[in-house]
Coordinates of C-alpha atoms in Angstrom, one line a residue:
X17 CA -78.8 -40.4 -22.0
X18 CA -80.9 -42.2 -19.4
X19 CA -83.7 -44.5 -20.6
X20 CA -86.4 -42.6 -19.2
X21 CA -85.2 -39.6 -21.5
X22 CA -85.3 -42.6 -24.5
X23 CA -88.9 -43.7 -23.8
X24 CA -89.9 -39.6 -23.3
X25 CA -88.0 -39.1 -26.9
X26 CA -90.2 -41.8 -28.1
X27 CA -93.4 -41.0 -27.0
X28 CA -92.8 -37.7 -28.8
X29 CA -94.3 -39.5 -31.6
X30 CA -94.3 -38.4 -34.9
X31 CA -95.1 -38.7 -38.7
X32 CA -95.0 -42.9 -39.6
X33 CA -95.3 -42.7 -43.9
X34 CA -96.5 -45.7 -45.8
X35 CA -95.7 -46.4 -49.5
X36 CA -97.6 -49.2 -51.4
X37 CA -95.9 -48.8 -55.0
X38 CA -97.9 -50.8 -57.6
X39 CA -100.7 -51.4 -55.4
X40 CA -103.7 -50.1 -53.4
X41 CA -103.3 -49.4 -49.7
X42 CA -104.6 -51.9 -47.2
X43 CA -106.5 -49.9 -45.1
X44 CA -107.9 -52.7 -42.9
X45 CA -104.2 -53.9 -42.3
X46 CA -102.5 -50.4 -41.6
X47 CA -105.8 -49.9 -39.0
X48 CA -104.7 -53.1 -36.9
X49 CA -101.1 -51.7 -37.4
X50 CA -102.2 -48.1 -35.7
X51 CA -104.4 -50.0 -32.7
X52 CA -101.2 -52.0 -32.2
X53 CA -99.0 -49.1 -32.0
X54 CA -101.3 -46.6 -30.1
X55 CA -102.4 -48.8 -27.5
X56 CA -105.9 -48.2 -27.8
X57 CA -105.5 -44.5 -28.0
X58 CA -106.8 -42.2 -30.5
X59 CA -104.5 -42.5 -33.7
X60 CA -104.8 -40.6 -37.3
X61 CA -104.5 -41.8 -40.6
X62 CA -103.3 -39.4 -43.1
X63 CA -105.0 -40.9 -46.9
X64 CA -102.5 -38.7 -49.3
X65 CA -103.2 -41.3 -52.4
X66 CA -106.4 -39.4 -53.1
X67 CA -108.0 -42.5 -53.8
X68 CA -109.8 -43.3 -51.0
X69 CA -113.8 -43.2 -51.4
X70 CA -116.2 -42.7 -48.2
X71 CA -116.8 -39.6 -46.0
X72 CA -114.3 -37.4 -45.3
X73 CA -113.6 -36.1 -41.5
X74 CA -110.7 -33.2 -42.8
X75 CA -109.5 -32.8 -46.0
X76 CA -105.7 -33.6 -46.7
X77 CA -105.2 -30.5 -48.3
X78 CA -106.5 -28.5 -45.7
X79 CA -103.3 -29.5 -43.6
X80 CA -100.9 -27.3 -45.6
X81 CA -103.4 -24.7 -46.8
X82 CA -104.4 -23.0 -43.4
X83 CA -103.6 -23.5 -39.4
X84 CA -105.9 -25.8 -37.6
X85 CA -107.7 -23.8 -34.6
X86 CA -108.8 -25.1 -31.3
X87 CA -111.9 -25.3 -32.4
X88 CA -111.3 -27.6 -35.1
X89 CA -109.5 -30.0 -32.5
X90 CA -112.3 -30.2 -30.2
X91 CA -114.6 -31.5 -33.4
X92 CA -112.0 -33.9 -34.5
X93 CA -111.9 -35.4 -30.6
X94 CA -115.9 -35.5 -30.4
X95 CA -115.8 -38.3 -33.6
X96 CA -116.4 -41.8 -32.9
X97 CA -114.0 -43.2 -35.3
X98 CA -110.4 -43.4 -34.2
X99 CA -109.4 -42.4 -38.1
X100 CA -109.2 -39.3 -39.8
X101 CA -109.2 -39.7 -43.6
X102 CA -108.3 -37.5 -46.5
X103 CA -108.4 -36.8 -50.1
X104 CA -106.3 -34.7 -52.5
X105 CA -105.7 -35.9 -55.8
X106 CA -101.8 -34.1 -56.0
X107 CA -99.6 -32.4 -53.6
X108 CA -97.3 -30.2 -54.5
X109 CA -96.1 -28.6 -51.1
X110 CA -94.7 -24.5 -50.5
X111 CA -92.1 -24.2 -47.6
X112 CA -94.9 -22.3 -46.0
X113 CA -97.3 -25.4 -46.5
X114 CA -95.0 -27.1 -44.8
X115 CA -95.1 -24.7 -42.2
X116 CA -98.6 -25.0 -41.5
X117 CA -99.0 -29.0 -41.9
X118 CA -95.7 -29.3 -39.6
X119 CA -97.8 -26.8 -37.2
X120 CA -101.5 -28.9 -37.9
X121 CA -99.3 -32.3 -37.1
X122 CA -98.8 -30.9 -33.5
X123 CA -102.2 -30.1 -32.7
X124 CA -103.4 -33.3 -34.3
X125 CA -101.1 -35.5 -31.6
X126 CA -102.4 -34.1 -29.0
X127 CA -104.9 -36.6 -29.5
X128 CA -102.4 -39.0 -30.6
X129 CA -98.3 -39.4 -30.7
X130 CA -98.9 -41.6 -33.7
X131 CA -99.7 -39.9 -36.9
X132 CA -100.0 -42.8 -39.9
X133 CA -99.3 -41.7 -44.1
X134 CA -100.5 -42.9 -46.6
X135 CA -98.2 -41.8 -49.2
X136 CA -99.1 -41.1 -53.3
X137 CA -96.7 -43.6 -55.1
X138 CA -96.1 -41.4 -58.6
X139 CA -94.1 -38.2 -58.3
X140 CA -92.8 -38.7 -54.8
X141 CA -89.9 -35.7 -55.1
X142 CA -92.5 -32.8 -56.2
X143 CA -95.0 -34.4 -54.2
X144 CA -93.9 -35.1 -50.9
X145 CA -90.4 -34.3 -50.1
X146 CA -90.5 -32.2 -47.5
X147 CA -92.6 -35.1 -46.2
X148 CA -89.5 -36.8 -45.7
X149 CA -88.1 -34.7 -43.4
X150 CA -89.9 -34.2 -41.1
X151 CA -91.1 -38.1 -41.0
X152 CA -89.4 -40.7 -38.3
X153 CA -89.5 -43.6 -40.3
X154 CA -90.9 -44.7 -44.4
X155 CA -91.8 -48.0 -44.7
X156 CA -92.1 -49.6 -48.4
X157 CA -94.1 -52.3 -49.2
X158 CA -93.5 -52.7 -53.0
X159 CA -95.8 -54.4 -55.4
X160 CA -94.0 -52.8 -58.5
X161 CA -90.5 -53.5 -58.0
X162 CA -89.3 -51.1 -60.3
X163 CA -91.8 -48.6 -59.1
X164 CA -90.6 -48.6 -55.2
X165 CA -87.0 -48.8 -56.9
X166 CA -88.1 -45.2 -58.8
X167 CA -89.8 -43.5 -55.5
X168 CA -86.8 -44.2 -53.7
X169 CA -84.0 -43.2 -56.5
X170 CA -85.9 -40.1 -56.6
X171 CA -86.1 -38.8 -53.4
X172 CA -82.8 -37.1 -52.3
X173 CA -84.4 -36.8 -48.7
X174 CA -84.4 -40.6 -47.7
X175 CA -80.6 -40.7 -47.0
X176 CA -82.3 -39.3 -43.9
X177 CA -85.2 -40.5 -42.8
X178 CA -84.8 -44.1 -41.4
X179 CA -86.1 -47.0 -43.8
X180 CA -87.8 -50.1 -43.5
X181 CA -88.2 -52.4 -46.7
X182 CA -91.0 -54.7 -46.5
X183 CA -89.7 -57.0 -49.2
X184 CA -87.2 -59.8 -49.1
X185 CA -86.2 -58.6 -53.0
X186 CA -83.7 -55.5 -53.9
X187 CA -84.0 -53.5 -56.7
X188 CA -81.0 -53.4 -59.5
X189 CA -77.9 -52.5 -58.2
X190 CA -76.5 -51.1 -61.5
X191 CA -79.8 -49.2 -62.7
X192 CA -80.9 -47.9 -58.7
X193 CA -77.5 -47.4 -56.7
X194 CA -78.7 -44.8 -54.7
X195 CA -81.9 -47.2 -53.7
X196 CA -80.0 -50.7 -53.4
X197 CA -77.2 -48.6 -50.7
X198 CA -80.5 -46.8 -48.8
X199 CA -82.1 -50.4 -48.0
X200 CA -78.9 -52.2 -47.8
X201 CA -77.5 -49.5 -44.6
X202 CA -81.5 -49.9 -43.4
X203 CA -83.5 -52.3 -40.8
X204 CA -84.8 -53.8 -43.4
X205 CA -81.8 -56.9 -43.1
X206 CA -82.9 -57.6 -39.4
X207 CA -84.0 -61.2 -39.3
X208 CA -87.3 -60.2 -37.1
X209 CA -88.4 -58.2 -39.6
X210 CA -87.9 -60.6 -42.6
X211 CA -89.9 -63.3 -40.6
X212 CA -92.6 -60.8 -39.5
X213 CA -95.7 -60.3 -41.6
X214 CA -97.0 -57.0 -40.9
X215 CA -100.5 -57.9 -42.1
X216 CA -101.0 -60.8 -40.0
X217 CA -98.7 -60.4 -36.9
X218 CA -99.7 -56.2 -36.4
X219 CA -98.1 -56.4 -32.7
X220 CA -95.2 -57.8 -33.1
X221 CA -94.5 -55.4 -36.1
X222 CA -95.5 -52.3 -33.9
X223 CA -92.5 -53.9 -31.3
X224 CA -90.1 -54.0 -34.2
X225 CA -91.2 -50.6 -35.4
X226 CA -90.9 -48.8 -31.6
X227 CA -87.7 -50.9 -31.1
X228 CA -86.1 -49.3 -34.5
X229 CA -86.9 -46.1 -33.8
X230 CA -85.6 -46.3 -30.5
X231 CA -82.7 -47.4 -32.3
X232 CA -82.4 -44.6 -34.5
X233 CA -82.6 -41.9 -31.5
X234 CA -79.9 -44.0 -29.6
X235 CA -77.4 -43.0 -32.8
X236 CA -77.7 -39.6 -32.3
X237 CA -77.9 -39.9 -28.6
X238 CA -75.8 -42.8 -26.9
X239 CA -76.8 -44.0 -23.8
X240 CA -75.2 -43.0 -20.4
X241 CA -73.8 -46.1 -18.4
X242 CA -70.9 -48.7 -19.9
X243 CA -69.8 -45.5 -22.3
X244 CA -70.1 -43.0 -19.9
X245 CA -67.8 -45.6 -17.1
X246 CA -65.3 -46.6 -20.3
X247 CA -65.0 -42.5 -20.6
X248 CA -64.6 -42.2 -17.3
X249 CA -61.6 -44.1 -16.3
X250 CA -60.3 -44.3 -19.7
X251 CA -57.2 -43.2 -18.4
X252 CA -56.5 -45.9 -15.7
X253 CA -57.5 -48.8 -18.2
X254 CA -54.8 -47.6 -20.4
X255 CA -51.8 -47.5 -18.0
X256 CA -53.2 -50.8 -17.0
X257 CA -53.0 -52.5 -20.4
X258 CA -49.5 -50.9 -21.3
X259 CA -48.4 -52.0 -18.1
X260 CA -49.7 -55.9 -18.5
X261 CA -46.6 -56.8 -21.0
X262 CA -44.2 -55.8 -18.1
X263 CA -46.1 -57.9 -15.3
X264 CA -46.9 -61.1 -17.4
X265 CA -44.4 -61.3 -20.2
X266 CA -44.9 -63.7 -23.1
X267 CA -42.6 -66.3 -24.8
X268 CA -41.3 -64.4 -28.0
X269 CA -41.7 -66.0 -31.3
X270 CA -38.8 -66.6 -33.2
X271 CA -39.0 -66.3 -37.0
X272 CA -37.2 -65.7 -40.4
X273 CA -36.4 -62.0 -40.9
X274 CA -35.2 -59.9 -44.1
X275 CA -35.1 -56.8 -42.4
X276 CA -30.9 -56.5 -42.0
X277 CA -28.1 -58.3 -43.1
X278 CA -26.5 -60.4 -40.5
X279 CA -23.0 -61.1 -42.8
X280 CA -21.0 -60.9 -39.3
X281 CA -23.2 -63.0 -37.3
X282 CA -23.4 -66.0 -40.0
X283 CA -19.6 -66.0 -40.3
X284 CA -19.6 -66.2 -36.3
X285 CA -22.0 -69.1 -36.3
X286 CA -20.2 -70.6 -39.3
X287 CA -16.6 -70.3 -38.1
X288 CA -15.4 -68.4 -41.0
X289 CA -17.3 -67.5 -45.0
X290 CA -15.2 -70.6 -46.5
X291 CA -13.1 -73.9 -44.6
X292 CA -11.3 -76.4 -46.9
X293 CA -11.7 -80.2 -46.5
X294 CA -9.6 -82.9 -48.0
X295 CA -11.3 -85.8 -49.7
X296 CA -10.2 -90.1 -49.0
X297 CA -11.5 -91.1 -52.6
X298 CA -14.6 -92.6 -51.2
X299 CA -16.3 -89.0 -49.9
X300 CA -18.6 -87.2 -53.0
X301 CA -18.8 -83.7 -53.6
X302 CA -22.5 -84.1 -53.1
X303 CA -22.3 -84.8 -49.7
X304 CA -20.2 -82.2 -48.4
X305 CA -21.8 -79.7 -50.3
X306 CA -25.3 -80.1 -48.9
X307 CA -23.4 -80.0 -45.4
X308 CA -21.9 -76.7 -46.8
X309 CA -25.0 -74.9 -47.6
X310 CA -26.4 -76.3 -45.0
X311 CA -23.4 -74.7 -42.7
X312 CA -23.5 -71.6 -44.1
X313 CA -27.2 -71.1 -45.0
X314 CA -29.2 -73.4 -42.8
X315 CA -31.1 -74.7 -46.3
X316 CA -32.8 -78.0 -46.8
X317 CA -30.7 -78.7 -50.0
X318 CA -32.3 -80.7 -53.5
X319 CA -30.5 -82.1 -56.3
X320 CA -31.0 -78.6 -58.4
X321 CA -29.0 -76.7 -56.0
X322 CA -26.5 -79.4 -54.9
X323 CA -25.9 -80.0 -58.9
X324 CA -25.6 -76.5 -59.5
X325 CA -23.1 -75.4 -55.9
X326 CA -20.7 -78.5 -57.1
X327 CA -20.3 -77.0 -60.3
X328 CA -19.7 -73.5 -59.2
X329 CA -17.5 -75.4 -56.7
X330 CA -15.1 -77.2 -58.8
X331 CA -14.8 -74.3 -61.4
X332 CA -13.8 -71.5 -58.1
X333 CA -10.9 -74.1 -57.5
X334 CA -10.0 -74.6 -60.9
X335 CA -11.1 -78.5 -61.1
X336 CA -12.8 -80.3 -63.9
X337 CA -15.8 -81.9 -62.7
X338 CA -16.4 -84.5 -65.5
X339 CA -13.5 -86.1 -65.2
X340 CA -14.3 -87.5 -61.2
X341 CA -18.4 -88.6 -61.9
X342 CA -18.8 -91.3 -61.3
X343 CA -23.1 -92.3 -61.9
X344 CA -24.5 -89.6 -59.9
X345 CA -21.6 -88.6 -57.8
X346 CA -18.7 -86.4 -57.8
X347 CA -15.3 -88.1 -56.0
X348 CA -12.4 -86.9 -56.2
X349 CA -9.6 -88.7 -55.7
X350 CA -7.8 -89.2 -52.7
X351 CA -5.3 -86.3 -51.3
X352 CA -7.8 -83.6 -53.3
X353 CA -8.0 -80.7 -51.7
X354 CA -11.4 -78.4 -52.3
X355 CA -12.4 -74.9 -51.0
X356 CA -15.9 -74.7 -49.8
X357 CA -17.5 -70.6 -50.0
X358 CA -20.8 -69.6 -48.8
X359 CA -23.7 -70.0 -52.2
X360 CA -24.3 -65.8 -52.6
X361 CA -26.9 -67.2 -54.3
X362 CA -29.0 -68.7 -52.3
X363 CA -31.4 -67.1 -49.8
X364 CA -30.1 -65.6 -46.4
X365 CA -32.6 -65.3 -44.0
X366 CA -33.3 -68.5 -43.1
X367 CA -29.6 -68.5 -41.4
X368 CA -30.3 -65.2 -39.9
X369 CA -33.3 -66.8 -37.7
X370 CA -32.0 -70.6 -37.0
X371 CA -28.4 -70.7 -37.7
X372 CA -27.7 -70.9 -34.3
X373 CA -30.6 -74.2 -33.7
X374 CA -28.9 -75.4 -37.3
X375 CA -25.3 -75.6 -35.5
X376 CA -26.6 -76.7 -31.9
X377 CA -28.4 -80.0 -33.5
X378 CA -25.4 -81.0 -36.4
X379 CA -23.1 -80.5 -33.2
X380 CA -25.1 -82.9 -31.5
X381 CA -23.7 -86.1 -33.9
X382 CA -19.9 -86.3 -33.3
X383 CA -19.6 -86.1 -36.9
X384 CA -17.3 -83.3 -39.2
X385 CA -20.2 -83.1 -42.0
X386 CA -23.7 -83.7 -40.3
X387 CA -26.2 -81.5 -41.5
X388 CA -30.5 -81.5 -41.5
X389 CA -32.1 -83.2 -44.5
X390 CA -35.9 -82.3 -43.2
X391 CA -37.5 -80.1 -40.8
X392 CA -40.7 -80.3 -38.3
X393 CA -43.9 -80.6 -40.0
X394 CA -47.0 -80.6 -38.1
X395 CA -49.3 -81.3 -40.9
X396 CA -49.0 -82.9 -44.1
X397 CA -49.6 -80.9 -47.5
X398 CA -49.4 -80.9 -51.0
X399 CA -45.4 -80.5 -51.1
X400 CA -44.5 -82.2 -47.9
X401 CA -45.3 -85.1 -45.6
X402 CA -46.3 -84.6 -42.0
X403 CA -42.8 -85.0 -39.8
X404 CA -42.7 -84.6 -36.2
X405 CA -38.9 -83.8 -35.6
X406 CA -35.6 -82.6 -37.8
X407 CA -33.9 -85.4 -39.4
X408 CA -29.6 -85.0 -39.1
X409 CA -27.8 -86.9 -41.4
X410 CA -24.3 -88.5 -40.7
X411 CA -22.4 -91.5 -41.2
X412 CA -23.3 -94.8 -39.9
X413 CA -21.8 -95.2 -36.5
X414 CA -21.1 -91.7 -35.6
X415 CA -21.7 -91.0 -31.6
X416 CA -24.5 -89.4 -30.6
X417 CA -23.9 -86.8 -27.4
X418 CA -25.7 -86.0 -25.0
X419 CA -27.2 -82.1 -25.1
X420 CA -27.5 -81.6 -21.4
X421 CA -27.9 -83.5 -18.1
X422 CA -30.5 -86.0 -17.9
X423 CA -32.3 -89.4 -17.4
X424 CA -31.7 -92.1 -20.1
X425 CA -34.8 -94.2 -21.2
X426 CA -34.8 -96.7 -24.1
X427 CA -37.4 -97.8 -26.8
X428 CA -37.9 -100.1 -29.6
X429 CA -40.9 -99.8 -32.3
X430 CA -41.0 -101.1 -35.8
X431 CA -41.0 -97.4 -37.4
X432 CA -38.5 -95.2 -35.0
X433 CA -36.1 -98.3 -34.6
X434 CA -33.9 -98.3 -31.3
X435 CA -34.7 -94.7 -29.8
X436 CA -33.1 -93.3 -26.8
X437 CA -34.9 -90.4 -24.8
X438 CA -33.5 -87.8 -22.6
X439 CA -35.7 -86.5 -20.1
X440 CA -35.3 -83.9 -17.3
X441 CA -37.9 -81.5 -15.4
X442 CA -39.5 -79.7 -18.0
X443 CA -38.9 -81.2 -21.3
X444 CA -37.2 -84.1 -23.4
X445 CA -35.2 -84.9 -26.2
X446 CA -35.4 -88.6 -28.5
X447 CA -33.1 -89.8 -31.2
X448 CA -34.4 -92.6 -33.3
X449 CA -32.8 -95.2 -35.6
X450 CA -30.0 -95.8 -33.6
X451 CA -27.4 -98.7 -33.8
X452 CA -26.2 -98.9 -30.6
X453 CA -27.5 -98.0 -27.1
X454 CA -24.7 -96.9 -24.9
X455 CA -26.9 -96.0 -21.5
X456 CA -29.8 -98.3 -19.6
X457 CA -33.0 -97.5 -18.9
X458 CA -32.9 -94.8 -15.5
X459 CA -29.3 -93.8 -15.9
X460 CA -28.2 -90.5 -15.3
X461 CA -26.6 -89.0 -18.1
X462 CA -24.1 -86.1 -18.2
X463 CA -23.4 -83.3 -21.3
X464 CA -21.6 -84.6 -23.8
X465 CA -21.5 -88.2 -22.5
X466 CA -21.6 -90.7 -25.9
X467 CA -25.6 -91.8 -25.5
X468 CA -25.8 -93.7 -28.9
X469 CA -24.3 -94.0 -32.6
X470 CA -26.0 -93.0 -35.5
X471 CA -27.7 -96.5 -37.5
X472 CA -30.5 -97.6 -39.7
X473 CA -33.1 -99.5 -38.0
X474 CA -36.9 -99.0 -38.3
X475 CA -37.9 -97.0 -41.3
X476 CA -35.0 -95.3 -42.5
X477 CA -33.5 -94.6 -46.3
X478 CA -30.3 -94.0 -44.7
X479 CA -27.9 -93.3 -41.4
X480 CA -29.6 -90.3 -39.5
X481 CA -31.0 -89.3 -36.1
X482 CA -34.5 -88.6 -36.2
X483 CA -34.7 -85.7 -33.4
X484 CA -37.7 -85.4 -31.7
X485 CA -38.2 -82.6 -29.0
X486 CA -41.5 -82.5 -26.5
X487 CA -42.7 -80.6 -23.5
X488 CA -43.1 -82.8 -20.2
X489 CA -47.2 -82.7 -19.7
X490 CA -49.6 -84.7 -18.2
X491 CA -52.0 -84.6 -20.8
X492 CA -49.3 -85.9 -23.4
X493 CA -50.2 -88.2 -26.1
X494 CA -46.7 -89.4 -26.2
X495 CA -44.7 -91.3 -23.7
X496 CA -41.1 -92.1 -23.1
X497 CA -40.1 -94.0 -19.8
X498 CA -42.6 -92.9 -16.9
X499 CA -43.7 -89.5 -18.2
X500 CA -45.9 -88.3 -20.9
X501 CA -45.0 -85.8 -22.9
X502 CA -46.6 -83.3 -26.2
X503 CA -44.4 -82.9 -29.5
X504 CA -42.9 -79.6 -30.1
X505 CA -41.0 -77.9 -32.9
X506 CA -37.1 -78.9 -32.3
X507 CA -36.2 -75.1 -33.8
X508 CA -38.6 -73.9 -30.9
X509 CA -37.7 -76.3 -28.4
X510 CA -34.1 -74.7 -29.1
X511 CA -35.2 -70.7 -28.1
X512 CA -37.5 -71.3 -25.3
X513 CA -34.9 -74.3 -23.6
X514 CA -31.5 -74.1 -24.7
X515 CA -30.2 -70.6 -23.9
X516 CA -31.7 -70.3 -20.0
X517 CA -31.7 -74.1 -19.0
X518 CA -28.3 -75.7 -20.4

């Protein structure tokens, strides 16, 4: 629909009903709001309260008791005044009433498009629904809350005539429903309208009154142009969109997942569902079991489920755990020789979606039992401190390897210890807390080359290799040798690097 068609539509005009529950009509205000709305042209007041005193130009009644003529036009257009009053004390309105006022409204805009209502506030359904009908817009101004709340539960026919509220209050919700849903789905929310006071500001209400309208045609009729171009070429836009994946493809994120069991790809990444291991008398069976679950379930152990896979440990291979503690240890004595199994019962997924990175950064520490004792943590929270890399845990001395081929630079800080960084095009990789630094600053490294051992230094409760993984950028807030560089996820750093670039 083009505009011109819109402002036509509007300039149609039609019947405009006012409802003062609780209170007398403001004649002087609802003038200014005609003169505003009209233009200067003629307009028509309709007085249905039959309380209006003064001389009467055509009776109210008369409207819906017989057909205005030609005749009666021409009087009506040869009066000075600009308002056409009415009085009838009750109306109780016939289909074929209706008829004739719906009929007398026609003639009457021919001096005007804009016919204004004044509209009785007691009885609204026996008196004046068929008003509603044939009306293009109520507007309430309630005095008596619970009055307006009434004329509006009450009248079945203003679920479909467009509504404007002229109070910042709601009646009930529980004791009106059908009222509170009618203004709440109305104008009546707009922020114009709740700053506008129709009494004071009569042209800038007439703007928001033709703007609504105009709204309300526009519902029932869209408006040609962006629609009518989106329908149009609906067809190409959608091989387009289905076709962007293809031509820009995005990094895929990888996450946990419950939706199969992966039994043979956990033994592959585990070796095999058990392995056997042979203690020296100084090794605890709390140590090698959190590299166990670790192995087999890439789990962050605590003491609950360390306490708990020893015993079901030593009772599988038929050992009595009592008689080896030792404080809060298990060791057996040298030459003892325990079966490890996978924990059934402890949760699977999270091998399922990083038993592979689990593997790749324990394999990284040239040490039989290494396993992760904290993950990445970009931000701190009630159960866990902000941690910028993945912490592996081995014994004190054991060689750190290189992951891939590289550039060596070296650190020191009071926190991370002696670090070593690995840095080539697109990314680096730092270990912290080292003992020993086995490459210079600048040296090119090769895979697997010995780069470090595993120590203590900085801030450290134990031996362990803080691992910290970052994307080469120049708007880093990091910095390792020359470049600068932005934190990343090490489990994430593993997906997007290791698999296409090592």
């Amino acid at each position: 629909m083009q505009r011109r068609v819109l402002n036509y539509l509007y300039n149609q005009g039609g019947l405009v009903l006012f409802a003062f529950p609780g209170s007398e009509p403001d004649y002087e205000a609802l003038e200014n709001f005609a003169l505003a709305a009209n233009a200067g042209a003629r307009f028509i007041v309709l007085d249905m309260t039959g309380k209006r005193d003064g001389n009467t130009c055509v009776t109210i009644g008369s409207l819906f008791d017989h057909f205005l003529s030609e005749k009666s036009l021409e009087q009506i257009q040869s009066m000075e005044g600009k308002i056409v009053f009415g009085g009838y004390e009750k109306l109780s309105i016939s289909e074929d009433g209706l008829r004739k006022f719906y009929h007398n409204l026609e003639i009457l805009k021919k001096i005007s498009p804009h016919v204004v209502g004044i509209l009785p506030a007691e009885d609204p359904e026996n008196s004046c629904k068929y008003l509603f009908e044939i009306a293009k817009l109520v507007i309430v101004e309630p005095d008596d809350m619970e009055a307006a709340a009434v004329y509006l539960e009450d009248s079945p026919s203003m679920k479909k005539t467009p509504l404007l509220w002229m109070s910042r209050l709601k009646p009930n919700k529980k004791r009106f429903p059908k009222a509170y849903k009618a203004i709440k789905q109305s104008f009546s929310n707009a922020k114009e309208l709740k700053k506008c006071d129709w009494k004071k500001e009569p042209e800038k209400f007439a703007k928001i009154v033709t703007l609504y309208y105009k709204a309300t045609i526009l519902s029932k009729n869209p408006l040609d142009g962006l629609s009518k171009v989106f329908r149009k070429f609906f067809i190409p836009i959608l091989l387009v969109t289905v076709a962007l994946p293809f031509i820009w493809p995005t990094d895929l994120d990888i996450s946990s997942s419950n939706l199969r069991d992966r039994m043979q790809e956990r033994n592959r990444l585990s070796v095999a569902p058990s392995f056997e291991f042979t203690f020296d008398g100084k090794e605890s069976m709390q140590r090698i079991a959190r590299y166990a679950i670790g192995r087999f379930n890439a789990v962050i152990t605590n003491e609950k489920m360390i306490k708990q896979y020893v015993e079901e440990t030593l009772d599988d291979n038929g050992y009595n755990a009592k008689d080896w503690q030792k404080g809060n240890h298990t060791i057996p004595p040298e030459g003892t020789v325990v079966k490890f199994s996978r924990p059934d019962n402890l949760s699977r997924a999270a091998a399922d979606s990083i038993g592979a990175a689990w593997k790749y950064w324990t394999s990284v520490v040239s040490d039989s039992v290494a396993y992760l004792t904290e993950f990445y943590h970009e931000y701190a929270t009630s159960n866990q401190r902000q941690h910028n890399g993945i912490d592996v845990a081995s014994r004190q001395g054991a060689r750190i390897l290189a992951p891939f081929a590289a550039r060596a630079w070296t650190s020191r800080d009071e926190r991370g210890g002696i670090i070593i960084g690995l840095v080539r095009e697109k990314d680096v990789v730092i270990f912290m807390h080292c003992d020993q630094l086995l490459y210079l600053d600048g040296q090119e490294v090769m895979p697997g080359d010995p780069i470090a051992t595993v120590g203590v230094t900085g801030h450290t409760t134990g031996p362990h290799a803080h691992v910290v993984t970052g994307e080469i950028s120049r708007n880093g807030n990091k910095r390792i040798g020359n470049v600068k560089y932005k934190v990343i996820d090490p489990m994430t750093w593993f997906y997007k690097y290791k698999p296409s670039q090592m």
